[in-house]
Structures are given as structure tokens and as C-alpha cells.
Amino acid sequence: MGQFAVIGLGRFGSSASLELMKMGHSVLGVDTQAKLVDQYSDELTHAVIADVTDKQALEELALENYDVVLIAIGSDLEASLLCVVHLKSLGIKTIWVKATSRAQHLILHKMGVSRIIHPEEEMGVRVAQLLSYPMVNDYISIGNGYFVVEIDVSEHLDGANVGQFLQDIGDGIHVLLVKRKAEVTVHPDTLFTLAAKDILILSGQLQALKSIAPKLV
């Protein structure tokens, strides 16, 4: 179980906090607004009111005990940057920050934060990808142009085995696992028979995965 501190309990910060809680992690939520802190006090491990532009207030939170500090402050650029400065001076090593503009991204990059997040932009790209390839339920980049994607087995693939499926879609794609209701088969062999509504987890280069899209519908 990880320990996370989320500074800013607006829409983005609260969503991240609640999802971390669902995953079994410990979450400290911090905000300047008592209303937001009260709203999430029963749902998070801890929720406190603090002025995060005040170094002493941040020091009292003992944030060095957390694996990651996520600064999810919305439009207040000054507060976000001051918070980063104070956390850096307190020796906090892993800082993730929500950015709302390219200018803020550039400043944060120069400050050496661990990761800069653009929620709206990243979600926009993700939605566009899913709209372009509706057979893909979800995907994740694993670097160097490789992706892992989740797809549903369509009716026209019902009864085909993994070997036939791979032969039909060409080289460069790997079947990592097949999920059928509660049953999961890891690295199925070529004789494994697919059924409609099975879930396939595939890996491969982005271009190879794009090229097989018409064969999956």
C-alpha cells in the first residue's frame, strides 16, 4: 500500500484521491477551503486545511513520509509554483504537478519536478484515440512506440483459434492474455479457441496495432 498526499481537492485532485483510496492506498488530502476538506474527510485517510503557500504549514504536514506529493491546484499559478518551491526546499523528492498551460509546464520543467500532468489535454488525446478505434476498450503506452491494448473479440472471430487470429492480423502483434468472464488465460497457445465477447490483451508497435484495426470489427 502506497502513501500519497494530494494538494488541491478540486475536481481533478479529488478524483485522483478517491481512485487511490479505491486501490487500497493511504491518501492525505490538503486544501485551503474548509468546505472541500469537510466534503472528503470521511472518504480519505486524512484531510486537512492548510495554506500550501506557507512553508511552515507544509512542514507540519510531514510530507517527507509520503511516496508522492501530487499538486493538483487549479488556476492559481502562483500558489502552485510557491508550493513546488517550498516542497523542494523541504527535500520532497517525488513531486507530480498539474499544469494548465505551456508556460507553467516550462517553469515546472525548469524546477525539476518528477512529472507534469495536463489532465484535459491528455484526456482529449485519449478520447480521440478511442473514438478512432472503437474496438479498443483501453490502452497503455509502454515506451519506444509499443502499446498494450484491450479489445473485445467480435462475432466474426468466434471459433477461431489464436494461431489463426495471429496469422490473419500479421506479424508484430502478441497475445498476452485472454479473459473469458472470470477465467484468465495468460500467453494462450496457438490452439486456444476464441469466443465472441472474450477480452484480448495484445501488445505491439503502434503502427502494427493501427493496421489491424479493420480486421477486428
Tab-separated table of C-alpha atoms in Angstrom:
chain	number	residue	atom	x	y	z
A	1	MET	CA	0.000	0.000	0.000
A	2	GLY	CA	1.359	3.397	-1.024
A	3	GLN	CA	1.168	6.705	0.803
A	4	PHE	CA	0.107	9.709	-1.256
A	5	ALA	CA	-0.508	13.367	-0.487
A	6	VAL	CA	-2.806	15.324	-2.800
A	7	ILE	CA	-2.706	19.105	-2.557
A	8	GLY	CA	-5.861	20.613	-4.002
A	9	LEU	CA	-9.197	18.815	-3.709
A	10	GLY	CA	-10.951	20.273	-6.731
A	11	ARG	CA	-12.374	18.061	-9.465
A	12	PHE	CA	-9.017	16.617	-10.565
A	13	GLY	CA	-7.441	16.282	-7.119
A	14	SER	CA	-10.500	14.717	-5.514
A	15	SER	CA	-10.920	12.236	-8.387
A	16	ALA	CA	-7.281	11.163	-8.098
A	17	SER	CA	-7.586	10.890	-4.316
A	18	LEU	CA	-10.734	8.768	-4.369
A	19	GLU	CA	-9.311	6.447	-7.038
A	20	LEU	CA	-6.139	5.948	-4.974
A	21	MET	CA	-8.316	5.073	-1.985
A	22	LYS	CA	-10.215	2.509	-4.084
A	23	MET	CA	-6.860	0.931	-4.949
A	24	GLY	CA	-6.112	0.470	-1.265
A	25	HIS	CA	-3.633	3.297	-0.780
A	26	SER	CA	-3.411	5.823	2.039
A	27	VAL	CA	-4.245	9.384	0.977
A	28	LEU	CA	-3.744	12.735	2.680
A	29	GLY	CA	-5.948	15.398	1.078
A	30	VAL	CA	-4.990	19.041	1.547
A	31	ASP	CA	-6.918	22.172	0.590
A	32	THR	CA	-7.345	25.767	1.690
A	33	GLN	CA	-11.145	25.503	1.580
A	34	ALA	CA	-12.795	24.040	4.668
A	35	LYS	CA	-15.843	23.069	2.603
A	36	LEU	CA	-13.815	20.731	0.374
A	37	VAL	CA	-11.876	19.266	3.281
A	38	ASP	CA	-15.119	18.538	5.143
A	39	GLN	CA	-16.619	17.005	1.994
A	40	TYR	CA	-13.854	14.419	1.663
A	41	SER	CA	-12.827	13.949	5.294
A	42	ASP	CA	-14.776	10.699	5.639
A	43	GLU	CA	-13.573	9.302	2.300
A	44	LEU	CA	-9.821	9.905	2.598
A	45	THR	CA	-7.350	8.592	5.148
A	46	HIS	CA	-6.705	12.153	6.321
A	47	ALA	CA	-7.968	15.534	5.104
A	48	VAL	CA	-6.611	18.828	6.406
A	49	ILE	CA	-6.939	22.547	5.810
A	50	ALA	CA	-3.607	24.216	5.077
A	51	ASP	CA	-2.192	27.225	3.270
A	52	VAL	CA	0.230	25.487	0.914
A	53	THR	CA	1.961	28.781	0.065
A	54	ASP	CA	3.213	28.814	3.670
A	55	LYS	CA	6.374	26.759	4.087
A	56	GLN	CA	5.789	26.190	7.790
A	57	ALA	CA	2.273	24.868	7.141
A	58	LEU	CA	3.689	22.393	4.624
A	59	GLU	CA	6.464	21.376	7.014
A	60	GLU	CA	3.881	20.491	9.675
A	61	LEU	CA	2.254	18.010	7.253
A	62	ALA	CA	5.384	15.787	7.323
A	63	LEU	CA	5.149	15.224	3.571
A	64	GLU	CA	8.545	13.517	3.527
A	65	ASN	CA	6.725	10.418	4.778
A	66	TYR	CA	4.708	10.116	1.546
A	67	ASP	CA	5.738	8.287	-1.623
A	68	VAL	CA	4.447	11.017	-3.930
A	69	VAL	CA	3.067	14.508	-3.440
A	70	LEU	CA	0.587	15.480	-6.169
A	71	ILE	CA	-0.030	19.205	-6.538
A	72	ALA	CA	-3.483	19.413	-8.099
A	73	ILE	CA	-4.054	23.155	-7.682
A	74	GLY	CA	-6.218	24.514	-10.487
A	75	SER	CA	-5.907	28.012	-11.914
A	76	ASP	CA	-3.813	29.637	-9.157
A	77	LEU	CA	-0.424	29.505	-10.867
A	78	GLU	CA	1.351	31.440	-8.102
A	79	ALA	CA	0.123	29.094	-5.367
A	80	SER	CA	1.137	26.036	-7.388
A	81	LEU	CA	4.650	27.321	-8.068
A	82	LEU	CA	5.173	28.524	-4.487
A	83	CYS	CA	4.076	25.115	-3.249
A	84	VAL	CA	6.670	23.445	-5.502
A	85	VAL	CA	9.402	25.796	-4.278
A	86	HIS	CA	8.600	25.039	-0.632
A	87	LEU	CA	8.391	21.277	-1.194
A	88	LYS	CA	11.749	21.333	-2.954
A	89	SER	CA	13.307	23.272	-0.069
A	90	LEU	CA	11.857	20.706	2.353
A	91	GLY	CA	13.607	17.913	0.447
A	92	ILE	CA	10.499	16.288	-1.040
A	93	LYS	CA	11.870	14.163	-3.877
A	94	THR	CA	8.853	12.940	-5.837
A	95	ILE	CA	6.526	15.769	-6.848
A	96	TRP	CA	3.833	15.491	-9.522
A	97	VAL	CA	2.153	18.713	-10.627
A	98	LYS	CA	-0.977	19.535	-12.613
A	99	ALA	CA	-0.215	22.159	-15.263
A	100	THR	CA	-2.817	24.285	-17.029
A	101	SER	CA	-0.631	25.998	-19.627
A	102	ARG	CA	2.534	25.566	-21.662
A	103	ALA	CA	4.142	28.450	-19.768
A	104	GLN	CA	3.515	26.687	-16.460
A	105	HIS	CA	4.839	23.443	-17.958
A	106	LEU	CA	8.079	25.186	-18.965
A	107	ILE	CA	8.562	26.680	-15.493
A	108	LEU	CA	7.822	23.357	-13.775
A	109	HIS	CA	10.237	21.570	-16.089
A	110	LYS	CA	12.993	24.043	-15.159
A	111	MET	CA	12.157	23.459	-11.484
A	112	GLY	CA	12.800	19.738	-11.921
A	113	VAL	CA	9.520	18.245	-10.739
A	114	SER	CA	9.125	14.497	-11.227
A	115	ARG	CA	6.132	14.636	-13.561
A	116	ILE	CA	3.950	17.302	-15.158
A	117	ILE	CA	0.337	16.398	-15.883
A	118	HIS	CA	-2.022	18.044	-18.383
A	119	PRO	CA	-5.323	16.328	-17.498
A	120	GLU	CA	-7.558	17.961	-20.101
A	121	GLU	CA	-5.031	17.592	-22.913
A	122	GLU	CA	-4.136	14.009	-22.029
A	123	MET	CA	-7.798	13.026	-21.725
A	124	GLY	CA	-8.559	14.718	-25.037
A	125	VAL	CA	-5.863	12.667	-26.776
A	126	ARG	CA	-7.127	9.506	-25.098
A	127	VAL	CA	-10.742	10.120	-26.128
A	128	ALA	CA	-9.677	10.860	-29.714
A	129	GLN	CA	-7.736	7.589	-29.863
A	130	LEU	CA	-10.696	5.614	-28.508
A	131	LEU	CA	-13.086	7.326	-30.925
A	132	SER	CA	-10.797	6.470	-33.843
A	133	TYR	CA	-10.515	2.827	-32.743
A	134	PRO	CA	-13.816	1.943	-31.017
A	135	MET	CA	-12.871	-1.749	-30.830
A	136	VAL	CA	-10.175	-0.770	-28.297
A	137	ASN	CA	-11.527	-0.674	-24.739
A	138	ASP	CA	-8.348	0.666	-23.197
A	139	TYR	CA	-4.659	1.078	-23.929
A	140	ILE	CA	-1.374	1.960	-22.274
A	141	SER	CA	1.940	3.095	-23.724
A	142	ILE	CA	4.954	1.124	-22.519
A	143	GLY	CA	7.514	3.267	-24.353
A	144	ASN	CA	9.521	3.110	-27.587
A	145	GLY	CA	6.347	3.054	-29.670
A	146	TYR	CA	4.955	-0.068	-28.015
A	147	PHE	CA	1.430	-0.253	-26.635
A	148	VAL	CA	-0.686	-2.750	-24.743
A	149	VAL	CA	-4.340	-2.687	-25.821
A	150	GLU	CA	-7.526	-4.338	-24.621
A	151	ILE	CA	-10.082	-5.396	-27.238
A	152	ASP	CA	-13.312	-7.396	-27.336
A	153	VAL	CA	-13.432	-10.461	-29.582
A	154	SER	CA	-16.041	-9.760	-32.280
A	155	GLU	CA	-18.625	-12.206	-33.622
A	156	HIS	CA	-16.654	-12.902	-36.806
A	157	LEU	CA	-13.696	-14.173	-34.744
A	158	ASP	CA	-15.888	-16.555	-32.749
A	159	GLY	CA	-14.444	-20.075	-33.045
A	160	ALA	CA	-11.079	-19.002	-34.459
A	161	ASN	CA	-8.008	-20.129	-32.588
A	162	VAL	CA	-5.170	-17.845	-31.512
A	163	GLY	CA	-2.910	-19.181	-34.271
A	164	GLN	CA	-5.479	-18.322	-36.970
A	165	PHE	CA	-6.026	-14.915	-35.400
A	166	LEU	CA	-2.305	-14.110	-35.402
A	167	GLN	CA	-1.901	-15.396	-38.964
A	168	ASP	CA	-4.761	-13.191	-40.110
A	169	ILE	CA	-3.517	-9.986	-38.491
A	170	GLY	CA	0.141	-10.413	-39.489
A	171	ASP	CA	3.489	-10.100	-37.715
A	172	GLY	CA	4.409	-7.875	-34.808
A	173	ILE	CA	1.389	-8.483	-32.556
A	174	HIS	CA	1.485	-10.650	-29.434
A	175	VAL	CA	-1.450	-12.080	-27.471
A	176	LEU	CA	-0.612	-11.571	-23.804
A	177	LEU	CA	-3.785	-12.994	-22.298
A	178	VAL	CA	-7.412	-13.889	-22.905
A	179	LYS	CA	-10.115	-13.146	-20.351
A	180	ARG	CA	-13.394	-15.092	-20.510
A	181	LYS	CA	-15.723	-13.967	-17.736
A	182	ALA	CA	-13.804	-14.759	-14.508
A	183	GLU	CA	-11.262	-17.031	-16.234
A	184	VAL	CA	-7.922	-15.618	-17.393
A	185	THR	CA	-5.510	-17.471	-19.694
A	186	VAL	CA	-2.006	-15.991	-19.799
A	187	HIS	CA	0.030	-16.448	-23.007
A	188	PRO	CA	-2.533	-18.747	-24.656
A	189	ASP	CA	-1.083	-21.262	-27.117
A	190	THR	CA	-1.929	-21.154	-30.823
A	191	LEU	CA	-4.676	-23.803	-30.456
A	192	PHE	CA	-6.629	-21.808	-27.876
A	193	THR	CA	-10.140	-21.194	-29.280
A	194	LEU	CA	-11.542	-17.680	-29.081
A	195	ALA	CA	-15.179	-16.931	-28.369
A	196	ALA	CA	-17.219	-13.826	-29.052
A	197	LYS	CA	-17.043	-11.350	-26.139
A	198	ASP	CA	-13.713	-12.701	-24.907
A	199	ILE	CA	-11.332	-9.906	-23.936
A	200	LEU	CA	-7.919	-9.955	-25.612
A	201	ILE	CA	-4.852	-8.145	-24.312
A	202	LEU	CA	-2.452	-7.504	-27.200
A	203	SER	CA	0.952	-5.851	-27.415
A	204	GLY	CA	2.849	-4.425	-30.350
A	205	GLN	CA	4.120	-1.334	-32.119
A	206	LEU	CA	1.556	1.432	-32.549
A	207	GLN	CA	1.628	1.270	-36.344
A	208	ALA	CA	1.120	-2.502	-36.324
A	209	LEU	CA	-1.815	-2.174	-33.922
A	210	LYS	CA	-3.370	0.556	-36.079
A	211	SER	CA	-3.026	-1.574	-39.227
A	212	ILE	CA	-5.012	-4.468	-37.764
A	213	ALA	CA	-7.952	-2.296	-36.616
A	214	PRO	CA	-10.154	-3.039	-39.680
A	215	LYS	CA	-9.693	-6.792	-39.097
A	216	LEU	CA	-11.051	-6.614	-35.554
A	217	VAL	CA	-14.539	-5.239	-36.242
